[in-house]
Amino acid sequence: MERIIETVLEIGLEKPVKILHVTDVHLVDSAPDDDPEQQEHMIKRKEVFAKEANYPPKTQNEYFEEAFRIAEEENAVMMVSGDVMDVYCKGNVREFHRIADGHDYMFTPGSHEFALFARSPKGDDPAEYNRAYWERRKQVEGLFPELKFNFESRVVGGVNIVAIDNSRDFYSAEAFEFLKKEVEKGLPIVLFSHDPLGDHGLLRVREPHPLVRQSDETYAVNDAMIEFIGKCPLIIATFGGHWHGEAERIAPNGAKMFVTPGLFKGICRMIEIR
Ligand SMILES: [Fe+2]
Ligand SMILES: [Fe+2]
C-alpha cells in the first residue's frame, strides 16, 4: 500500500475497534470476452486509472489483495464501499471473486458495479433505462450471493458498523427504515455509503439527468434521511468514496464526513474507534 490514512475516533471504548476502509478499486481486466472492442475499452480504462493515480507501482488488483491481508493482520473489519469493478464484465467478476472469496468483509456497492462499457447505448427512455439497470443489478447480485447489496450492519466491540447503498445518488425508503432500526439498537454508529454525505449528486445540487431522475416522493425520503443522519447523535461519523480523493469535513447536514481516496491509487483508511 502506498499510504494508509489513520483516523481516530474517541468515544470512550474500553477496547479499540478497527475498520479498514477500502473504496473505488476500479478493477480493470483486459482478458477478452472474445470482444476486441471491450478489450480496447479496458486497455484505455487501465491507462485512465494509472494516470489518475500518478502511475503507482502496483495494480488495483494487487492493492485489493494487499488490503485484505492488512485487515486480517491488523484484526480490522474490512469495509469495501463500492466501485470494486470498473464495469460489469466476466473478467472483473472473476477477479473480484478470486481476490475477495474466502475473506470476511462488509460491502456496499457503487454505481460502477452495474455499469456496462462506455460504448453501450443508454437510450433516452427512463423506464427502459431503469428496467435495464435492475436487470443488470439482479445479475450482479446473483453472482455475489454472499454480499448484501442494499444494506447491512455488524456490531463489533460495542460499535454498530452500518453500510447502506446510495450508489444511485439517493437513499431509498427501505434504506431509511433500516437505518432507523439500527439507531434503535442504541449503540454508536459509523455509517458507510458509496456517495459521501456532501456529494452533489446525493444533494441534487444540479438537476439529475432525465434518465436517472427519481420521483419527488423518492427524493423527499432521501432528503429526510440525510437530515436524520445529520441530527442523529448516535451516528459518530460517516465515510464514503466515489470522489477518488481525500476529504474530511462537516457535511451540509452537520454530519462528520470522511472521504477515502480510490484504492487504485494505493490508498486506504484505517479507522480506530477508541
Ligand atoms: Fe469510483
Ligand atoms: Fe463512484
Coordinates of C-alpha atoms and ligand atoms in Angstrom, one line a residue:
M1 CA 0.0 0.0 0.0
E2 CA 1.3 3.5 -0.8
R3 CA -0.5 5.2 2.1
I4 CA -2.8 4.3 4.9
I5 CA -4.7 7.3 6.3
E6 CA -5.1 7.0 10.0
T7 CA -8.4 8.2 11.5
V8 CA -9.0 8.0 15.2
L9 CA -12.5 8.5 16.7
E10 CA -12.6 8.8 20.5
I11 CA -15.8 7.7 22.1
G12 CA -14.5 6.1 25.3
L13 CA -14.4 2.4 24.4
E14 CA -12.5 0.0 26.7
K15 CA -11.0 -1.8 23.8
P16 CA -10.4 -0.2 20.4
V17 CA -12.3 -1.3 17.3
K18 CA -10.5 -1.1 13.9
I19 CA -12.1 -0.8 10.5
L20 CA -10.1 -0.8 7.2
H21 CA -12.0 1.3 4.7
V22 CA -11.3 0.5 1.1
T23 CA -13.2 2.1 -1.8
D24 CA -13.2 2.6 -5.6
V25 CA -10.9 -0.3 -6.5
H26 CA -12.0 0.0 -10.2
L27 CA -10.8 -3.4 -11.2
V28 CA -10.0 -3.4 -14.9
D29 CA -9.3 -6.7 -16.6
S30 CA -8.3 -6.8 -20.2
A31 CA -8.9 -10.5 -20.5
P32 CA -11.2 -10.8 -23.5
D33 CA -14.8 -11.8 -23.6
D34 CA -14.0 -12.6 -27.2
D35 CA -14.6 -9.0 -27.9
P36 CA -11.8 -6.8 -29.2
E37 CA -13.9 -3.7 -28.7
Q38 CA -14.3 -4.5 -25.0
Q39 CA -10.6 -5.3 -24.7
E40 CA -9.7 -2.0 -26.3
H41 CA -12.0 -0.2 -23.8
M42 CA -10.4 -2.0 -20.9
I43 CA -6.9 -1.0 -22.0
K44 CA -8.0 2.6 -22.2
R45 CA -9.5 2.4 -18.7
K46 CA -6.3 0.9 -17.3
E47 CA -4.4 3.9 -18.6
V48 CA -7.0 6.3 -17.2
F49 CA -6.7 5.0 -13.7
A50 CA -2.9 4.6 -13.9
K51 CA -2.6 8.3 -14.9
E52 CA -5.1 9.5 -12.3
A53 CA -3.1 7.6 -9.7
N54 CA 0.2 9.0 -11.0
Y55 CA 1.4 5.6 -12.2
P56 CA 1.7 3.7 -8.9
P57 CA 3.9 0.7 -8.6
K58 CA 1.1 -1.9 -8.3
T59 CA -2.2 -2.6 -10.0
Q60 CA -5.6 -2.1 -8.4
N61 CA -5.9 -5.9 -8.3
E62 CA -2.7 -6.1 -6.2
Y63 CA -3.8 -3.3 -3.8
F64 CA -7.1 -5.1 -3.3
E65 CA -5.3 -8.3 -2.4
E66 CA -3.0 -6.4 -0.1
A67 CA -5.9 -4.6 1.7
F68 CA -7.4 -8.0 2.7
R69 CA -4.0 -9.0 4.1
I70 CA -3.7 -5.8 6.1
A71 CA -7.2 -6.0 7.5
E72 CA -6.5 -9.5 8.7
E73 CA -3.1 -8.8 10.1
E74 CA -4.5 -5.7 12.0
N75 CA -7.6 -7.5 13.1
A76 CA -9.7 -4.8 11.5
V77 CA -13.2 -5.2 9.9
M78 CA -12.8 -4.8 6.2
M79 CA -15.3 -2.4 4.6
V80 CA -15.5 -2.2 0.9
S81 CA -17.6 0.8 -0.2
G82 CA -18.2 0.2 -3.9
D83 CA -16.9 0.7 -7.5
V84 CA -15.0 -2.5 -7.0
M85 CA -15.5 -3.4 -10.7
D86 CA -15.0 -0.6 -13.2
V87 CA -17.5 -2.3 -15.4
Y88 CA -19.6 -5.4 -15.0
C89 CA -18.0 -8.0 -17.2
K90 CA -16.7 -11.6 -16.9
G91 CA -13.1 -10.6 -16.3
N92 CA -13.9 -8.2 -13.5
V93 CA -16.4 -10.6 -11.9
R94 CA -13.7 -13.3 -12.0
E95 CA -11.1 -11.1 -10.4
F96 CA -13.5 -9.8 -7.7
H97 CA -14.2 -13.4 -6.8
R98 CA -10.6 -14.5 -7.0
I99 CA -9.4 -11.8 -4.7
A100 CA -12.3 -11.5 -2.2
D101 CA -13.7 -15.0 -1.8
G102 CA -12.8 -16.7 1.4
H103 CA -12.3 -13.3 3.2
D104 CA -14.7 -11.8 5.7
Y105 CA -15.7 -8.3 4.7
M106 CA -18.6 -5.8 4.6
F107 CA -19.8 -4.2 1.4
T108 CA -21.9 -1.6 -0.1
P109 CA -21.9 -1.1 -3.9
G110 CA -21.0 1.9 -6.2
S111 CA -22.7 2.6 -9.5
H112 CA -19.8 1.0 -11.5
E113 CA -20.7 -2.5 -10.2
F114 CA -23.7 -2.3 -12.6
A115 CA -22.2 -0.3 -15.4
L116 CA -21.6 -1.6 -18.9
F117 CA -18.9 -0.4 -21.3
A118 CA -18.9 3.3 -22.3
R119 CA -19.9 2.4 -25.8
S120 CA -23.1 0.7 -24.6
P121 CA -26.2 2.7 -25.8
K122 CA -28.0 4.2 -22.9
G123 CA -31.2 5.2 -24.9
D124 CA -33.4 8.0 -23.9
D125 CA -36.3 6.3 -22.2
P126 CA -36.1 6.5 -18.4
A127 CA -38.4 3.5 -17.9
E128 CA -36.3 1.3 -20.3
Y129 CA -33.1 2.6 -18.7
N130 CA -34.4 1.7 -15.2
R131 CA -35.5 -1.7 -16.4
A132 CA -32.1 -2.5 -17.9
Y133 CA -30.4 -1.2 -14.7
W134 CA -32.4 -3.6 -12.5
E135 CA -31.8 -6.5 -14.9
R136 CA -28.0 -6.0 -14.6
R137 CA -28.2 -5.4 -10.9
K138 CA -30.1 -8.6 -10.3
Q139 CA -27.4 -10.4 -12.4
V140 CA -24.6 -8.9 -10.4
E141 CA -26.3 -9.6 -7.1
G142 CA -26.9 -13.2 -8.3
L143 CA -23.1 -13.6 -9.0
F144 CA -22.3 -12.5 -5.4
P145 CA -24.9 -14.1 -3.2
E146 CA -22.8 -13.7 -0.1
L147 CA -23.0 -9.9 -0.3
K148 CA -25.8 -7.7 0.9
F149 CA -26.2 -5.0 -1.8
N150 CA -28.9 -2.9 -0.1
F151 CA -27.7 -2.6 3.5
E152 CA -26.0 -4.5 6.3
S153 CA -24.8 -3.9 9.8
R154 CA -22.4 -5.6 12.2
V155 CA -21.9 -4.9 15.9
V156 CA -18.2 -5.1 16.9
G157 CA -16.9 -4.2 20.3
G158 CA -19.9 -2.1 21.1
V159 CA -19.8 -0.2 17.8
N160 CA -22.5 -0.6 15.2
I161 CA -20.9 -0.6 11.7
V162 CA -23.6 0.2 9.1
A163 CA -23.3 0.1 5.3
I164 CA -26.1 1.5 3.2
D165 CA -26.4 1.8 -0.6
N166 CA -26.8 5.2 -2.0
S167 CA -25.0 4.5 -5.3
R168 CA -27.8 5.8 -7.5
D169 CA -27.4 9.2 -5.7
F170 CA -30.3 8.7 -3.3
Y171 CA -31.2 6.7 -0.2
S172 CA -34.3 4.6 -0.6
A173 CA -37.3 4.4 1.8
E174 CA -36.2 0.8 2.7
A175 CA -32.7 2.2 3.5
F176 CA -34.2 4.8 5.8
E177 CA -36.3 2.2 7.6
F178 CA -33.2 0.1 8.0
L179 CA -31.2 3.0 9.5
K180 CA -34.0 3.9 11.9
K181 CA -34.0 0.2 13.2
E182 CA -30.2 0.3 13.6
V183 CA -30.4 3.6 15.6
E184 CA -33.0 1.8 17.9
K185 CA -30.1 -0.5 19.0
G186 CA -28.8 2.5 20.9
L187 CA -25.1 1.9 20.0
P188 CA -22.7 4.4 18.5
I189 CA -22.8 4.1 14.6
V190 CA -20.3 4.5 11.9
L191 CA -22.1 4.8 8.6
F192 CA -20.6 3.8 5.2
S193 CA -22.1 4.6 1.8
H194 CA -20.5 5.0 -1.6
D195 CA -21.5 8.7 -2.1
P196 CA -20.2 10.9 0.7
L197 CA -22.8 13.0 2.5
G198 CA -21.6 16.2 0.8
D199 CA -21.9 14.7 -2.7
H200 CA -23.6 17.0 -5.3
G201 CA -25.4 14.0 -6.8
L202 CA -26.9 12.9 -3.4
L203 CA -27.8 16.6 -2.6
R204 CA -29.0 17.3 -6.2
V205 CA -27.0 20.5 -6.4
R206 CA -27.7 20.1 -10.2
E207 CA -30.9 18.7 -11.7
P208 CA -30.4 14.9 -12.1
H209 CA -30.1 13.6 -15.6
P210 CA -33.5 12.7 -17.0
L211 CA -32.5 9.1 -17.4
V212 CA -31.8 8.6 -13.7
R213 CA -34.2 11.2 -12.2
Q214 CA -36.4 9.7 -9.5
S215 CA -39.9 10.8 -8.3
D216 CA -40.3 13.8 -5.9
E217 CA -41.5 11.3 -3.3
T218 CA -38.3 9.3 -3.5
Y219 CA -36.2 12.5 -3.2
A220 CA -38.3 13.7 -0.2
V221 CA -37.4 10.4 1.6
N222 CA -33.7 10.8 0.6
D223 CA -33.6 14.3 1.9
A224 CA -35.3 13.3 5.2
M225 CA -32.8 10.5 5.7
I226 CA -29.9 12.9 5.1
E227 CA -31.3 15.3 7.6
F228 CA -31.9 12.5 10.1
I229 CA -28.2 11.4 9.7
G230 CA -27.0 14.9 10.5
K231 CA -29.2 15.2 13.6
C232 CA -28.7 11.7 15.0
P233 CA -26.3 11.9 18.0
L234 CA -25.5 8.1 17.7
I235 CA -24.0 8.5 14.2
I236 CA -20.5 9.5 15.2
A237 CA -19.1 9.7 11.7
T238 CA -19.9 8.9 8.0
F239 CA -17.5 7.5 5.4
G240 CA -17.7 7.5 1.6
G241 CA -15.7 7.1 -1.5
H242 CA -16.7 8.0 -5.1
W243 CA -14.7 11.2 -5.3
H244 CA -11.4 9.3 -5.6
G245 CA -9.7 12.0 -3.5
E246 CA -9.4 12.6 0.2
A247 CA -11.6 14.8 2.3
E248 CA -12.5 15.3 5.9
R249 CA -15.1 17.9 6.9
I250 CA -18.6 18.6 8.2
A251 CA -21.2 17.8 5.6
P252 CA -24.0 20.3 4.9
N253 CA -26.3 18.1 7.1
G254 CA -24.0 18.6 10.0
A255 CA -22.6 15.0 10.0
K256 CA -18.8 14.4 10.3
M257 CA -17.8 13.2 6.8
F258 CA -14.7 11.4 5.7
V259 CA -13.9 10.6 2.1
T260 CA -11.4 7.9 1.3
P261 CA -9.4 8.0 -2.0
G262 CA -9.7 5.3 -4.6
L263 CA -7.8 2.1 -3.7
F264 CA -6.4 2.1 -7.3
K265 CA -4.1 4.9 -6.0
G266 CA -2.7 2.5 -3.4
I267 CA -4.5 4.4 -0.6
C268 CA -7.0 3.2 2.0
R269 CA -8.0 4.3 5.5
M270 CA -7.5 2.6 8.9
I271 CA -10.2 3.8 11.3
E272 CA -9.6 3.2 15.0
I273 CA -12.5 3.9 17.3
R274 CA -11.5 4.0 21.0
Ligands
FE1 FE -15.2 5.4 -8.4
FE2 FE -18.5 6.2 -7.8

